[in-house]
Coordinates of C-alpha atoms and ligand atoms in Angstrom, one line a residue:
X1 CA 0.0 0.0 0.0
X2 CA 2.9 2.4 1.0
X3 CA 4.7 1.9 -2.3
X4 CA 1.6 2.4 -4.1
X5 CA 0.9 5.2 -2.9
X6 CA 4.3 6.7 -2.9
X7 CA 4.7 5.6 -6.8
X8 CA 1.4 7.5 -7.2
X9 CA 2.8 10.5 -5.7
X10 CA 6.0 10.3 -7.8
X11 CA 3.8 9.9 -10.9
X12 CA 1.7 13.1 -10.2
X13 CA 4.8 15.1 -8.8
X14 CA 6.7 14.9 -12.1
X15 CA 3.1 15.3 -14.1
X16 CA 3.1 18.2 -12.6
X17 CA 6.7 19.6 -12.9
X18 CA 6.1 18.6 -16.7
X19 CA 2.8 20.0 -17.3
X20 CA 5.1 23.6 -15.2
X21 CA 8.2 22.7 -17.3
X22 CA 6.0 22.8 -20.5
X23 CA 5.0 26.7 -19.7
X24 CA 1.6 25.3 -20.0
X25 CA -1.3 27.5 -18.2
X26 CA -3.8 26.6 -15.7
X27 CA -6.0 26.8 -18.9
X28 CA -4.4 23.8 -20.4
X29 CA -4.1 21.5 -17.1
X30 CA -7.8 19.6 -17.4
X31 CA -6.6 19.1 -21.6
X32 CA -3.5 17.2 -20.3
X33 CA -5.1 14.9 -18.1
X34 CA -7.9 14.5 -21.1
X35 CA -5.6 12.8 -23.2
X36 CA -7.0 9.2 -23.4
X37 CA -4.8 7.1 -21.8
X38 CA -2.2 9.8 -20.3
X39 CA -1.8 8.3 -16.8
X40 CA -0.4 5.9 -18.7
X41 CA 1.7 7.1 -21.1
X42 CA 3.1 8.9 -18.9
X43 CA 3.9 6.1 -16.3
X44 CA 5.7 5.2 -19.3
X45 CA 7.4 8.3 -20.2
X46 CA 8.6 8.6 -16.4
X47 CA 10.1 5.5 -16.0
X48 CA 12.7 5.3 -19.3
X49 CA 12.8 1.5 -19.4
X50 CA 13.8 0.5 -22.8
X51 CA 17.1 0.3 -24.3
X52 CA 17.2 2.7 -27.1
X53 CA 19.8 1.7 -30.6
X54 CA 20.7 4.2 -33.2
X55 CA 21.6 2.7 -36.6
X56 CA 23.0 5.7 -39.0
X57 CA 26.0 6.8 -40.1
X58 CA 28.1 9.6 -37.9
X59 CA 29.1 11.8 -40.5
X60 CA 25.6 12.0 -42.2
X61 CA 24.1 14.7 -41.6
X62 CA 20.6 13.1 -40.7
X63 CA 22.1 10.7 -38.0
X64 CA 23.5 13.5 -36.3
X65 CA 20.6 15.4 -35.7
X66 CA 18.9 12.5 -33.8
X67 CA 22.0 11.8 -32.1
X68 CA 21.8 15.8 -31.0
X69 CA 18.2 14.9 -29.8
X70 CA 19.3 11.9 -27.9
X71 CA 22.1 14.0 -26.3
X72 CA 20.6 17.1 -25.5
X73 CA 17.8 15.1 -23.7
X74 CA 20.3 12.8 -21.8
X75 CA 18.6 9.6 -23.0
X76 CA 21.4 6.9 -23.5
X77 CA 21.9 4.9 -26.2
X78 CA 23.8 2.1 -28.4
X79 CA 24.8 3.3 -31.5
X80 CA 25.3 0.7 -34.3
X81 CA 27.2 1.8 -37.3
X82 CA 25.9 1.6 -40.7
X83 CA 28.7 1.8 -43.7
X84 CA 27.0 3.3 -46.5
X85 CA 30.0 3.5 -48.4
X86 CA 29.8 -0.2 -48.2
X87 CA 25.9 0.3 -48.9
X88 CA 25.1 -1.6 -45.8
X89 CA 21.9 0.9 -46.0
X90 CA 20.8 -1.3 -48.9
X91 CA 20.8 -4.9 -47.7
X92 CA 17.8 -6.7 -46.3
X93 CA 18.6 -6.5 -42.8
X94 CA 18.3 -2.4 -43.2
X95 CA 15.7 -2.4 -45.5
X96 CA 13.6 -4.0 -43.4
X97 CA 13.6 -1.2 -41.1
X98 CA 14.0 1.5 -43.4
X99 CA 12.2 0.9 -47.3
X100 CA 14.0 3.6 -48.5
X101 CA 17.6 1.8 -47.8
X102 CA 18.6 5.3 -45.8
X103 CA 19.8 6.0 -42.3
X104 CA 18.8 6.9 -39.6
X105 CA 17.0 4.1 -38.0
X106 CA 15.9 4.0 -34.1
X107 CA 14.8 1.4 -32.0
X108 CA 13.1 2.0 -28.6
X109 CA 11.5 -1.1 -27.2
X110 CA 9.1 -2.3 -29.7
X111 CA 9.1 0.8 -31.3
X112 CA 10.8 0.8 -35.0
X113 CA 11.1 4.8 -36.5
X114 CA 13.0 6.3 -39.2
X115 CA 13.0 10.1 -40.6
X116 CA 15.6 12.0 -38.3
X117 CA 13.1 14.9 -37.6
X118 CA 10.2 12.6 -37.1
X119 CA 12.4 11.0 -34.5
X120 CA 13.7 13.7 -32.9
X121 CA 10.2 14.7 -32.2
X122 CA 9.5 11.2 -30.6
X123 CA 12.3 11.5 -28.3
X124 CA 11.8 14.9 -27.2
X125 CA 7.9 13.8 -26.8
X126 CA 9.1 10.4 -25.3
X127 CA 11.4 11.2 -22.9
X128 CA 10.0 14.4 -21.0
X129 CA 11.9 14.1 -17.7
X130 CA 14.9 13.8 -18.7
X131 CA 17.4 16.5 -20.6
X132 CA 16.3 20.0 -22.3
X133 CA 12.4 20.7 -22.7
X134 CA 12.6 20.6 -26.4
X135 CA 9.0 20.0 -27.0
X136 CA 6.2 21.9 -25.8
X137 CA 3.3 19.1 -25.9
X138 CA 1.1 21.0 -23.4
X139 CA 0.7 24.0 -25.0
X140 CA -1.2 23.7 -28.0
X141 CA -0.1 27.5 -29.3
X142 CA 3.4 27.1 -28.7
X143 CA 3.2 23.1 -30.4
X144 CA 2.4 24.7 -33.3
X145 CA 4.9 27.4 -33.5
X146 CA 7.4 24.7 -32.6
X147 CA 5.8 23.0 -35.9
X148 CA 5.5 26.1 -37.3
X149 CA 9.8 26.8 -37.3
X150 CA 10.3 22.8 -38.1
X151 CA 8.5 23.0 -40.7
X152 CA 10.4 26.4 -42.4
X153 CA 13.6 24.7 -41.2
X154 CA 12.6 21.6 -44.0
X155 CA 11.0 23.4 -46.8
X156 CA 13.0 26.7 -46.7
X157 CA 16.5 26.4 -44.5
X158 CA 17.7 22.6 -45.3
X159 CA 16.8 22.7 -49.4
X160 CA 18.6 25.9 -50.1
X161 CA 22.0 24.8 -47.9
X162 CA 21.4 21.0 -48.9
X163 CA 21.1 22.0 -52.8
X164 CA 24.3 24.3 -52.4
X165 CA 26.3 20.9 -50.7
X166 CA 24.9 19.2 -53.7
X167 CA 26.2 21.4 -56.4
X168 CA 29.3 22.4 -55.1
X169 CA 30.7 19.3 -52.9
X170 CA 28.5 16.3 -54.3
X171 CA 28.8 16.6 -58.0
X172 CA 32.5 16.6 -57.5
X173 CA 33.8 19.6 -59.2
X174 CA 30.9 20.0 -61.8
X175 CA 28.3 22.4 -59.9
X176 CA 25.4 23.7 -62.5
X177 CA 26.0 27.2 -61.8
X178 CA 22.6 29.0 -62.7
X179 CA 21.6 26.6 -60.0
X180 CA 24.0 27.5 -57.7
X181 CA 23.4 30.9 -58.3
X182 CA 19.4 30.6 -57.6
X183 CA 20.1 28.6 -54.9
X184 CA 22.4 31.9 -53.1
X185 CA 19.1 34.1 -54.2
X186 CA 16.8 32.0 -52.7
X187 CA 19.2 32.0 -49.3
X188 CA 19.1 35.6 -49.3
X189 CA 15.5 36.1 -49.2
X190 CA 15.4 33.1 -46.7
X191 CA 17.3 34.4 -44.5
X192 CA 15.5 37.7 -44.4
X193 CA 12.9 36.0 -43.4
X194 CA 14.9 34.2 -40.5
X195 CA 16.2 37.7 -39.6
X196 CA 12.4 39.1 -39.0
X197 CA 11.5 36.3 -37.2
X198 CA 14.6 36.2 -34.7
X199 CA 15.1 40.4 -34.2
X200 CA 11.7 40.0 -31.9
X201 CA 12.3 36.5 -30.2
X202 CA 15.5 34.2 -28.8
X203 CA 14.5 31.0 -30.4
X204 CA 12.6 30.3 -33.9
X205 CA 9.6 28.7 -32.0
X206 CA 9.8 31.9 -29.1
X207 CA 11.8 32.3 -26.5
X208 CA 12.5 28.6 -25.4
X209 CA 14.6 26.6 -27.4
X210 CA 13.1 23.9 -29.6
X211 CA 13.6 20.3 -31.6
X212 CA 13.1 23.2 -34.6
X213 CA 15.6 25.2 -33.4
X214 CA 18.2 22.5 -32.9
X215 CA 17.3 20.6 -36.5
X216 CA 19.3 23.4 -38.1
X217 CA 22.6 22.7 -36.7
X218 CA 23.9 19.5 -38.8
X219 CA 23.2 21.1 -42.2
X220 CA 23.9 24.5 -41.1
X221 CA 27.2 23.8 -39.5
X222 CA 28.3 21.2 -42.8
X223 CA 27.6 24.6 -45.1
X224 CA 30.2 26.6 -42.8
X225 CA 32.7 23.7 -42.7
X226 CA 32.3 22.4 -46.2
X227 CA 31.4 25.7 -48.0
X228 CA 33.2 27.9 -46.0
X229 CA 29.5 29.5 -45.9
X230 CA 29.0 31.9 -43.2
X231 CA 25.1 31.8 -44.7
X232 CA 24.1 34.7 -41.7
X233 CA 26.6 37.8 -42.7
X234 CA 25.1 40.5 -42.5
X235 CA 22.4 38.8 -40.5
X236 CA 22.8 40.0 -36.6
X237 CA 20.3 38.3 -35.2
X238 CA 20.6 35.0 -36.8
X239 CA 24.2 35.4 -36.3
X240 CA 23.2 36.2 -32.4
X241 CA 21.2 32.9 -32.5
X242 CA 23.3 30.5 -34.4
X243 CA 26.2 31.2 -31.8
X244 CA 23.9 30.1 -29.1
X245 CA 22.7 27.0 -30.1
X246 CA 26.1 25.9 -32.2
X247 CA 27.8 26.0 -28.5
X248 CA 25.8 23.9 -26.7
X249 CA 27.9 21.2 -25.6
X250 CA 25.7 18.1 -27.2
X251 CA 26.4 19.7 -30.6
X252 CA 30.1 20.4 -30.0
X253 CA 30.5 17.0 -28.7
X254 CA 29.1 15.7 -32.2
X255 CA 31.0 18.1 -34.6
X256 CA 34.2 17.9 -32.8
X257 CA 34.3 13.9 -34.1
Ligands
GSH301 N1 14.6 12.4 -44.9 C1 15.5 11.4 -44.4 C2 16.7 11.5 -45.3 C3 17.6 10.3 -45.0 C4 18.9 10.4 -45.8 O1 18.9 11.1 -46.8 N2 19.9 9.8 -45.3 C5 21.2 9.8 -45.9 C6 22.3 10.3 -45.0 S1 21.9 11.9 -44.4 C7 21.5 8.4 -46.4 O2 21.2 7.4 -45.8 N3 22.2 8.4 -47.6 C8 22.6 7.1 -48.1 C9 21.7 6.7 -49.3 O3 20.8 7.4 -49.6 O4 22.0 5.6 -49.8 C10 15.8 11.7 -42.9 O5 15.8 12.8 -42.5 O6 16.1 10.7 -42.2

């Protein structure tokens, strides 16, 4: 009875310093506990008892943003190399668990994801105890803006630096240079953009960091380092905010390999 009750009291004691972590309102505290089966899931959540594997590659670009996830949110894990010089990506084994014979793969339990940003969401939703509050799943409104600056992070900020790596690192030598050239338009007016949205807030999602926020940094920094791209000149506050979140100590860990 004792330990029943006391493992009741631990569950509602870190509810409630999520729901507070979340910068959720007393507004959204009866939505939280309507979630259909949330007790639960977060009995789950609290407890951490799975072993969590990384397959990917640790210079691609798309591993290293889950393993930033994984790290900024303290949640160990195995990593298990995948040679995709060799093409390991393409044999059964990995195609099994990714059908597009890519990494980066994670397993949690029984649970089997690919897509880095979809699982960098899962981990930052899974795991809210433990590292960085990276994902604001109270709070509807700021959710969305955290969806809101992921999803301008894939359609606008990765294509344009992505396309550049392409031409001028990928094709080896041969870069199309009308695309090129488009490409370092399109980054321009991109990056005013970026520039509006970060002279009035910290962060991209607000003024907590975010998953969105943090998806930037393996693409962004491989455009410094491999372009010699500082893609914010002449950009104050995106320079202001790119220094922040390229120190943080997960992402220096995993750049300085
Ligand atoms: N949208 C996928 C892209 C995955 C992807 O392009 N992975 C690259 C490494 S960053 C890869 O596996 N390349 C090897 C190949 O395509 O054979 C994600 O974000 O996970």
């Amino acid at each position: 009875m004792r330990m029943f009750l006391f493992t009741l009291l631990t569950v509602l004691a870190s509810t409630a310093f999520q729901i507070v972590r979340s910068g959720a309102t007393i507004n959204d505290v009866p939505q939280f506990f309507s979630r259909e089966g949330s007790i639960a899931e977060l009995w789950q959540m609290g407890t951490n008892a799975s072993t969590v594997t990384l397959y990917g590659s640790q210079l691609s670009t798309c591993t290293q943003r889950v393993e930033l996830i994984l790290k900024e949110k303290d949640v160990p894990y195995i990593f298990v190399p995948v040679n995709l010089k060799e093409k390991e990506q393409k044999s059964e084994a990995h195609l099994s668990m990714q059908p597009f014979g890519q990494v980066p793969v994670l397993i949690d339990g029984s649970m089997q994801l690919f897509e880095s940003r979809a699982i960098g969401r899962y981990i930052a939703a899974r795991y809210p105890f433990r590292g960085a509050p990276l994902y604001p799943m109270v709070n509807i409104t700021r959710m969305a803006w955290t969806e809101q600056a992921a999803s301008v992070e894939l359609t606008d900020f990765d294509p344009v630096l992505s396309g550049l790596l392409f031409e001028m690192i990928s094709k080896g030598g041969k870069p199309d240079m009308k695309r090129v050239q488009y490409l370092k338009d399109q980054l321009i007016s991109k990056m005013q953009g970026y520039e509006r949205i970060l002279s009035k807030q910290k962060y991209l999602a607000g003024d907590a960091l975010t998953i969105a926020d943090l998806f930037h940094l393996p693409v962004g920094t491989a455009a410094i380092k491999k372009l010699d791209l500082i893609w914010y000149d002449g950009f104050p506050n995106i320079e202001r905010w790119w220094k922040d979140i390229s120190s943080r100590p997960a992402w220096k860990e995993i750049e300085s390999r």
